[in-house]
XYZ file of C-alpha atoms in Angstrom:
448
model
C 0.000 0.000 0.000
C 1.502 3.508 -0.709
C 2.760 5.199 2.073
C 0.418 8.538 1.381
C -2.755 6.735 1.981
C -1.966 5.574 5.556
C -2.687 8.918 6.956
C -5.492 8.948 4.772
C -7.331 6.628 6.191
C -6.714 8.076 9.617
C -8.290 11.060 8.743
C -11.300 9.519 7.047
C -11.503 6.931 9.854
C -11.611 10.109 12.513
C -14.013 11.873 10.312
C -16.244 8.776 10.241
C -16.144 8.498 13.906
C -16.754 11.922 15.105
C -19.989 12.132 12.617
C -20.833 8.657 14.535
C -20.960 10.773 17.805
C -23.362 13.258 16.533
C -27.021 13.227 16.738
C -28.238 15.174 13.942
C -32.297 15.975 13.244
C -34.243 17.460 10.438
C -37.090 15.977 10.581
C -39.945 17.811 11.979
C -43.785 17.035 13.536
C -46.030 20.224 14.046
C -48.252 19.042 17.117
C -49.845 22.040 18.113
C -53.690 22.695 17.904
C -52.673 26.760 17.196
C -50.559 28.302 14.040
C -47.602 30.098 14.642
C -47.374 33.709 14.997
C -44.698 33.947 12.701
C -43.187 31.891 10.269
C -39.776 31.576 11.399
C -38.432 28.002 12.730
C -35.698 25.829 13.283
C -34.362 23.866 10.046
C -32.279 21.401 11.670
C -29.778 20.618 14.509
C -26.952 18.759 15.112
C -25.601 17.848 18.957
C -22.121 17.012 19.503
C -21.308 14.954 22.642
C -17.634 15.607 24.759
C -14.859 13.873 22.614
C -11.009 14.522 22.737
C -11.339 17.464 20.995
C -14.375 19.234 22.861
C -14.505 18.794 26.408
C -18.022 20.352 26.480
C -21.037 19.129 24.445
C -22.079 21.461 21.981
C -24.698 21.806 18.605
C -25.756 23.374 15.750
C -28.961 24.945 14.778
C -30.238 25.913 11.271
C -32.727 28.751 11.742
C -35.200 29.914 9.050
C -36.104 33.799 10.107
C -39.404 35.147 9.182
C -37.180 37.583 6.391
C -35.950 34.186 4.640
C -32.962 34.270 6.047
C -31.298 31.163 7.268
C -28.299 31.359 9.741
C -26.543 28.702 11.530
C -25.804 28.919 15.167
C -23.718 27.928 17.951
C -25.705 26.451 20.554
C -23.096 26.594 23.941
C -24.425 24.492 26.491
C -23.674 24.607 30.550
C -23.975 22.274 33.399
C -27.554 22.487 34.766
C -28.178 24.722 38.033
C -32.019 23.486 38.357
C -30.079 19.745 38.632
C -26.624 19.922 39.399
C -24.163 17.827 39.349
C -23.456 18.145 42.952
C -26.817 17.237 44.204
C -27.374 14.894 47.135
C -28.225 11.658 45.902
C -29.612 8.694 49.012
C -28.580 5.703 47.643
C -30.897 2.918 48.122
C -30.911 -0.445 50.388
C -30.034 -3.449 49.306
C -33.080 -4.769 48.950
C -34.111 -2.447 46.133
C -33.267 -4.747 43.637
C -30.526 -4.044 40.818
C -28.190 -1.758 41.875
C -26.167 -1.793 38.512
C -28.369 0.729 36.937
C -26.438 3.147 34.675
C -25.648 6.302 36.311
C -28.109 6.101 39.339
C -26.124 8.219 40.764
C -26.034 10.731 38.489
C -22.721 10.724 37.784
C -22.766 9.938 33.877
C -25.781 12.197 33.621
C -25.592 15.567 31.869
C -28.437 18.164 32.296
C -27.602 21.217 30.735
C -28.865 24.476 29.865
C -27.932 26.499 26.567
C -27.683 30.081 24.470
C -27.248 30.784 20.940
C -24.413 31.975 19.434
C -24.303 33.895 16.748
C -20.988 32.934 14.358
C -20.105 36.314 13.243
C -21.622 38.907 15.232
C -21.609 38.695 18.856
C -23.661 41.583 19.140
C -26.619 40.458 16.926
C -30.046 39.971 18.157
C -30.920 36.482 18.600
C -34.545 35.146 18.733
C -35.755 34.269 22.221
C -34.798 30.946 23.496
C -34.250 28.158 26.346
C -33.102 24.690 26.280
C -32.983 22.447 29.014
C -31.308 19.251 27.800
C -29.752 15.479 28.403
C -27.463 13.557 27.593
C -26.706 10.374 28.660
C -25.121 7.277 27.065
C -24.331 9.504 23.996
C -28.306 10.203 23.722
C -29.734 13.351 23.819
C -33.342 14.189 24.504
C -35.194 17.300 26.287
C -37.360 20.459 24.874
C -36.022 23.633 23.976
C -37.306 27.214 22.847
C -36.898 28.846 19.845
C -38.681 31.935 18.840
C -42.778 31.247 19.529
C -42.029 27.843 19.063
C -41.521 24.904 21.649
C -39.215 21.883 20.030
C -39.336 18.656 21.481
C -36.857 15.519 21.755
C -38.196 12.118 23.222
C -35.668 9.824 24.724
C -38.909 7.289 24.863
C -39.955 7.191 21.164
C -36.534 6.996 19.952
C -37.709 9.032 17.285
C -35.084 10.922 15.076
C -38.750 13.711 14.072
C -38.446 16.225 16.601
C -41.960 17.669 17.498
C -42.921 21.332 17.469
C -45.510 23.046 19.187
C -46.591 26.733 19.311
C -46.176 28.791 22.072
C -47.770 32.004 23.247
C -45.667 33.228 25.455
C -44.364 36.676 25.204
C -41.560 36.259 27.561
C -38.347 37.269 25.943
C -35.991 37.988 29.121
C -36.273 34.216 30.500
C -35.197 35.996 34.403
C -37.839 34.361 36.867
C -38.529 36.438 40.290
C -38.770 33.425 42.292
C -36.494 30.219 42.451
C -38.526 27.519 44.797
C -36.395 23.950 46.155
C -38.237 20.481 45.603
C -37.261 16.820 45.863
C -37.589 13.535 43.904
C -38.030 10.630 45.723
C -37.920 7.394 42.913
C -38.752 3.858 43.827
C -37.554 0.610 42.447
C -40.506 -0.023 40.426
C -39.961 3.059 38.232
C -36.055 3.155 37.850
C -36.223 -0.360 36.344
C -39.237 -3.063 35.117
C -38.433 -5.908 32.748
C -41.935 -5.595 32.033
C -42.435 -1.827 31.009
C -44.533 -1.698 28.066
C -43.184 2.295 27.664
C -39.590 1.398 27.376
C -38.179 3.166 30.383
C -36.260 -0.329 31.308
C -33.737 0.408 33.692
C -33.293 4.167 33.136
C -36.623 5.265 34.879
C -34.611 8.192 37.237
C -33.039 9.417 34.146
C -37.125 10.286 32.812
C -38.005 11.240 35.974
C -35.290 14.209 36.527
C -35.542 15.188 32.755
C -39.717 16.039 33.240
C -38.674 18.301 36.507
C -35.900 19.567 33.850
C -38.164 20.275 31.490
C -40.275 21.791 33.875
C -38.435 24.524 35.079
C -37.968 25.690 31.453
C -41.556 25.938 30.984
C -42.139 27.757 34.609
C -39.514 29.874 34.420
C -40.688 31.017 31.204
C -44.576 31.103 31.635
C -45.009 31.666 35.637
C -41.932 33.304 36.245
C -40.776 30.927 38.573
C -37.271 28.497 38.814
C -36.504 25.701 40.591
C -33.929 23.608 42.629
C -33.980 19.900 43.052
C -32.481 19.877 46.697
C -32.135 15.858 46.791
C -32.969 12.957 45.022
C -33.791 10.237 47.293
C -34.423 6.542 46.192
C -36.916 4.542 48.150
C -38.647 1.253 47.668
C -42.289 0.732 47.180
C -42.911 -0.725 50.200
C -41.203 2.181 52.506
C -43.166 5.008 50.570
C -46.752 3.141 50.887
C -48.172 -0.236 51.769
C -52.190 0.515 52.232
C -54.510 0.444 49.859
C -54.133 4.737 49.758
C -50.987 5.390 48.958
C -51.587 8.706 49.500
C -51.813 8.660 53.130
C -49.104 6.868 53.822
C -46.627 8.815 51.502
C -48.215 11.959 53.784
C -46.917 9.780 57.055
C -44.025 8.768 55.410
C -43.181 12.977 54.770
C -44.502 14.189 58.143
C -41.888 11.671 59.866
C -38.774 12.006 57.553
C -39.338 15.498 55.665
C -36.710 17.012 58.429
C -34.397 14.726 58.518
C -33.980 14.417 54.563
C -33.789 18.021 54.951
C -37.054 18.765 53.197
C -38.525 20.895 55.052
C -37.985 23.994 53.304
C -39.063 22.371 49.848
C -41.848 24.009 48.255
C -43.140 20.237 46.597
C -41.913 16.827 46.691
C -42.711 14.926 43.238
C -43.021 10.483 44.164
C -42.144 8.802 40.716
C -43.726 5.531 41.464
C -44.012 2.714 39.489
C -46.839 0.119 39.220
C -45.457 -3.412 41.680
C -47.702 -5.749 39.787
C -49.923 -6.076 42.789
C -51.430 -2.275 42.814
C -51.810 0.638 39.933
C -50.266 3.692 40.603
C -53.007 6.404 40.382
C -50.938 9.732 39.809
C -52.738 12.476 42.153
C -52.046 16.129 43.350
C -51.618 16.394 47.191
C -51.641 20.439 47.719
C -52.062 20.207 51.671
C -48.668 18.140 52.269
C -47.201 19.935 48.680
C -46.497 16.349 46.736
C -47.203 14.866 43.546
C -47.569 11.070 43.260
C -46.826 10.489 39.901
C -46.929 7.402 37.505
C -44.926 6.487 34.173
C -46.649 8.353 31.180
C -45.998 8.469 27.335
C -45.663 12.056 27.729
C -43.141 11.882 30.629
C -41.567 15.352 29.531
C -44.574 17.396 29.775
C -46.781 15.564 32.715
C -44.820 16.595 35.646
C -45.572 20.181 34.554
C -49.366 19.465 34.305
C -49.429 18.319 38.028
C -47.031 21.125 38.916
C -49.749 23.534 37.686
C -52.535 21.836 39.586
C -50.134 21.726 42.743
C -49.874 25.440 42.940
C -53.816 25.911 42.029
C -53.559 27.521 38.673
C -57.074 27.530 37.203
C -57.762 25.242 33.836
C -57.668 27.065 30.605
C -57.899 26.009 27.014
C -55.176 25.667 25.498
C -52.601 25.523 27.870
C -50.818 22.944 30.232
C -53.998 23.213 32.322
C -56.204 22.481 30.221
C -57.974 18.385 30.560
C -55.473 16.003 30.863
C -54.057 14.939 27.683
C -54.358 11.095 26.500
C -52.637 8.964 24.050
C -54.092 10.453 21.158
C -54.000 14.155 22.443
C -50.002 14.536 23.059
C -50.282 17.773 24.753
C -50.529 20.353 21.633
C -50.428 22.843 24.322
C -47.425 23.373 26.688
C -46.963 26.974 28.309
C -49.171 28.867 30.638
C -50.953 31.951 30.061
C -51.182 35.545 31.050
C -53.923 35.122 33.037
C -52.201 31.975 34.951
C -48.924 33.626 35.489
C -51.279 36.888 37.195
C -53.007 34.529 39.413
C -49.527 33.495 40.655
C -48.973 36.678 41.261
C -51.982 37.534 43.015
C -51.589 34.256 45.137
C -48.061 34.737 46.181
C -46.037 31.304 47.547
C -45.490 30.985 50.909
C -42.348 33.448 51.882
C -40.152 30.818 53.764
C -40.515 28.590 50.719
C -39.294 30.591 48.147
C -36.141 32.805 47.850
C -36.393 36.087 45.357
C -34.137 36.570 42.872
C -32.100 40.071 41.630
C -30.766 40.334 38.449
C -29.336 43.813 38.849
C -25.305 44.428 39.041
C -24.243 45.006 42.488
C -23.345 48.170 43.367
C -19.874 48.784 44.628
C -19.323 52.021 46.727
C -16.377 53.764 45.435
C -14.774 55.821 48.322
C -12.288 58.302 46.702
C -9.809 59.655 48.889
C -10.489 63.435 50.395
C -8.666 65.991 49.268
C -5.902 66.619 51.650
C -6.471 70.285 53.202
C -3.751 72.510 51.404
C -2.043 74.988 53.894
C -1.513 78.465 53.006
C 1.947 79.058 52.286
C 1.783 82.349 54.964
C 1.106 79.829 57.653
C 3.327 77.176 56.551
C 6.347 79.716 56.969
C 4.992 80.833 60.034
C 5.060 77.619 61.258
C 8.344 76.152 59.824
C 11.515 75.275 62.147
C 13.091 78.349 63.599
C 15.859 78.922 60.853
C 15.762 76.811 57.920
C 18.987 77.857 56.259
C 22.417 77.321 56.751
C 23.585 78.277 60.092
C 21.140 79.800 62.405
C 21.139 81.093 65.546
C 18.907 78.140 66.757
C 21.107 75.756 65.155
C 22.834 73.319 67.094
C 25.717 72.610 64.657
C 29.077 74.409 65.548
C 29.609 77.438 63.708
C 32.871 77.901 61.911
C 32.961 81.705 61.807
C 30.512 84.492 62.773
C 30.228 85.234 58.790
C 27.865 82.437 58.968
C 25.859 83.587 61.862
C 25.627 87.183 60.166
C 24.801 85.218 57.029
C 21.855 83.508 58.532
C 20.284 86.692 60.594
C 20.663 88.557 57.036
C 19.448 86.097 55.235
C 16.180 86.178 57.482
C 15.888 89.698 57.723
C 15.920 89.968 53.496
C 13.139 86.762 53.440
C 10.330 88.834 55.298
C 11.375 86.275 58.383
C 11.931 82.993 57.407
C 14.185 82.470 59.779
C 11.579 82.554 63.070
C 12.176 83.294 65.896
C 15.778 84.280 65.039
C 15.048 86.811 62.769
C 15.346 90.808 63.736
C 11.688 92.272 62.276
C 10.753 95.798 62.166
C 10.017 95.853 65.741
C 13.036 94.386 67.541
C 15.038 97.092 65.477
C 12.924 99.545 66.745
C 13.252 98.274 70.288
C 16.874 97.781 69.727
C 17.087 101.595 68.910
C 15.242 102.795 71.946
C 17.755 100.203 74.005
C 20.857 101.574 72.506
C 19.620 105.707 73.150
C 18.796 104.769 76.758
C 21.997 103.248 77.253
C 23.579 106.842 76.326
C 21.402 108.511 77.608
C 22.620 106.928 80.862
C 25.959 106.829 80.376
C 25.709 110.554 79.784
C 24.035 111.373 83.110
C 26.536 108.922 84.979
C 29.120 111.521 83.855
């Protein structure tokens, strides 16, 4: 084989494998029961997981603007602050079953966040946007924002047709007032089932925290409120709830541990439970202990949003993620809340100790400038200087070689209005000097 082509096929080989790594889309689904309000909309995207060369995952978007213009932007993503990568994770006993779940402890899980990038003008206006991501095992999946347009990618389908819905949001600054803590608590039954007909098999948690990821995109933007996962906690079914009402025990189960799990301060606590074979899960809203019991769903991304609504008693409205419960053949065209919602949050304000408000403005940094020393007069400074200041003086303690010098200094003070102190002869002391010297004669003659 000629030498030339060896590196050749190096290069083609690496070229192969990093377009392996990528997940690319450009397929599209329009979902939503309402038309856009304009017609621009995302043409395609490409995400790039961490290799060698990019320690950070990153992507590509193809946008379509409502002037016909397309333009192809860097999508930087960031490690999540709603889930971080640092949150406290209880491990579960050893009678949960499998423990060799993938990344149950979050530790191969990304969620991140994102922003556009514009490739030749950092100062252009870019349309309004979110993302709140995953990736795991090299798969991506989560629901972003782009212009009045809410795009959708389903780790469950599998599906390489992303699916768009319309939004009606006005919110263009994405900078909630309110950030709120909650906690996940998973059990065995929904991390793994060999008999899950939805395809969550052993990756259940990884659903679960993308819905509440999800979530936060869609409250932050629409109610104007963030959120915090605090803890995840994994629990079997049978610690959680064992009667016949779930319900009331998982209210038992919270009074009792909610302190020392350090939930106390949580706003909500969402229960992903899966069904045991012996008894459904019925998902239901619990507003006066704040926690959602939730089942598996086909819309997993979307649901935990629905039940967050009805937790913090947002009124149903057509059209939006309170409106009737979507089924199977309804896959939620609607996912934002409305002006009207977002008001009656504000009208019904969260408890205080529950929620921390945010500031987006700069702090301000006091600037103390130095006062201006007080300047002295130059009549007073030479008032106040050292009694002679020049040469030899008559206050001076160094040894004088001749009295030339002392006669230098006392005419050197009389000439300089001074200088000199309390060694110089002024006006006066002449005068009295004269009157001394005639008194003296004046003596002298009278002695005589």
């Amino acid at each position: 084989m000629p030498r030339f082509l060896t590196p050749l096929l190096v290069l083609m080989l690496l070229i192969t494998s990093g377009a392996s790594s990528a997940q690319q889309y450009s397929s599209f689904r329009f979902v939503s029961d309402t038309l856009p309000v304009n017609g621009s909309s995302v043409t395609s995207i490409e995400f790039f997981a961490p290799d060698q060369s990019n320690s950070t995952p990153n992507a590509t978007l193809s946008y379509l603007d409502v002037a016909g213009l397309s333009t192809v932007y860097l999508i930087e993503f960031t490690p999540s602050e709603i889930i971080r990568s640092t949150v406290p994770v209880y491990m579960p006993s050893a009678d949960f079953g499998i423990t060799d779940v993938s990344s149950i402890d979050l530790e191969e899980v990304h969620f991140l966040t994102g922003r556009l990038i514009h490739p030749d003008n950092a100062n252009a206006t870019l349309p309004p946007h979110w993302f709140r991501m995953t990736l795991h095992e090299g798969v991506w999946s989560g629901v972003f924002r782009i212009a009045d347009r809410i795009y959708t990618i389903d780790r469950l389908k599998k599906e390489t047709v992303v699916e768009v819905r319309t939004t009606q949001s006005s919110n263009t600054s994405f900078q909630p007032a309110t950030q709120v803590k909650l906690t996940a608590l998973i059990d065995e039954n929904y991390v793994f089932s060999n008999t899950d007909s939805l395809g969550m098999e052993s990756g259940g948690h990884i659903f679960a925290l993308e819905s509440m990821h999800v979530m936060d995109g869609l409250s932050a933007d629409s109610l104007g409120i963030t959120l915090k996962l605090e803890q995840l906690v994994y629990l079997t079914a049978a610690e959680l709830a064992t009667g016949i009402e779930p319900s009331s025990e998982i209210s038992n189960w919270l009074e009792i541990n909610a302190a020392a799990f350090g939930m106390s301060d949580n706003l909500a606590t969402f229960i992903f439970r899966g069904a045991d074979g012996t008894k459904s899960t019925t998902t239901s809203v619990n507003s006066k202990n704040n926690f959602v019991l939730q089942g598996k769903s086909p819309h997993y991304q979307f649901d935990t949003a629905h039940y967050f609504g009805q937790l913090l008693g947002v009124p149903e409205e057509h059209g939006t993620l309170q409106s009737i419960k979507s089924s199977a053949t309804n896959p939620m065209p609607a996912v934002h809340w409305s002006e009207a919602q977002r008001a009656f949050i504000n009208n019904n304000l969260l408890p205080a100790t529950l929620t921390q408000t945010l500031s987006y403005d700069a702090p301000v940094i006091e600037v103390t400038e130095a006062e201006a020393p007080n300047v002295i007069p130059d009549h007073i400074l030479d008032s106040e200087s050292p009694e002679i200041t020049s040469g030899g003086g008559i206050q001076d303690d160094e040894p004088q070689s001749n009295n030339g010098d002392i006669a230098s200094g006392e005419n050197s003070a009389i000439a300089t209005g001074g200088n000199g102190g309390g060694g110089a002869l002024t006006p006066l002391s002449l005068l009295a000097l004269l009157f001394s010297v005639r008194a003296f004669r004046s003596r002298e003659y009278h002695n005589r």
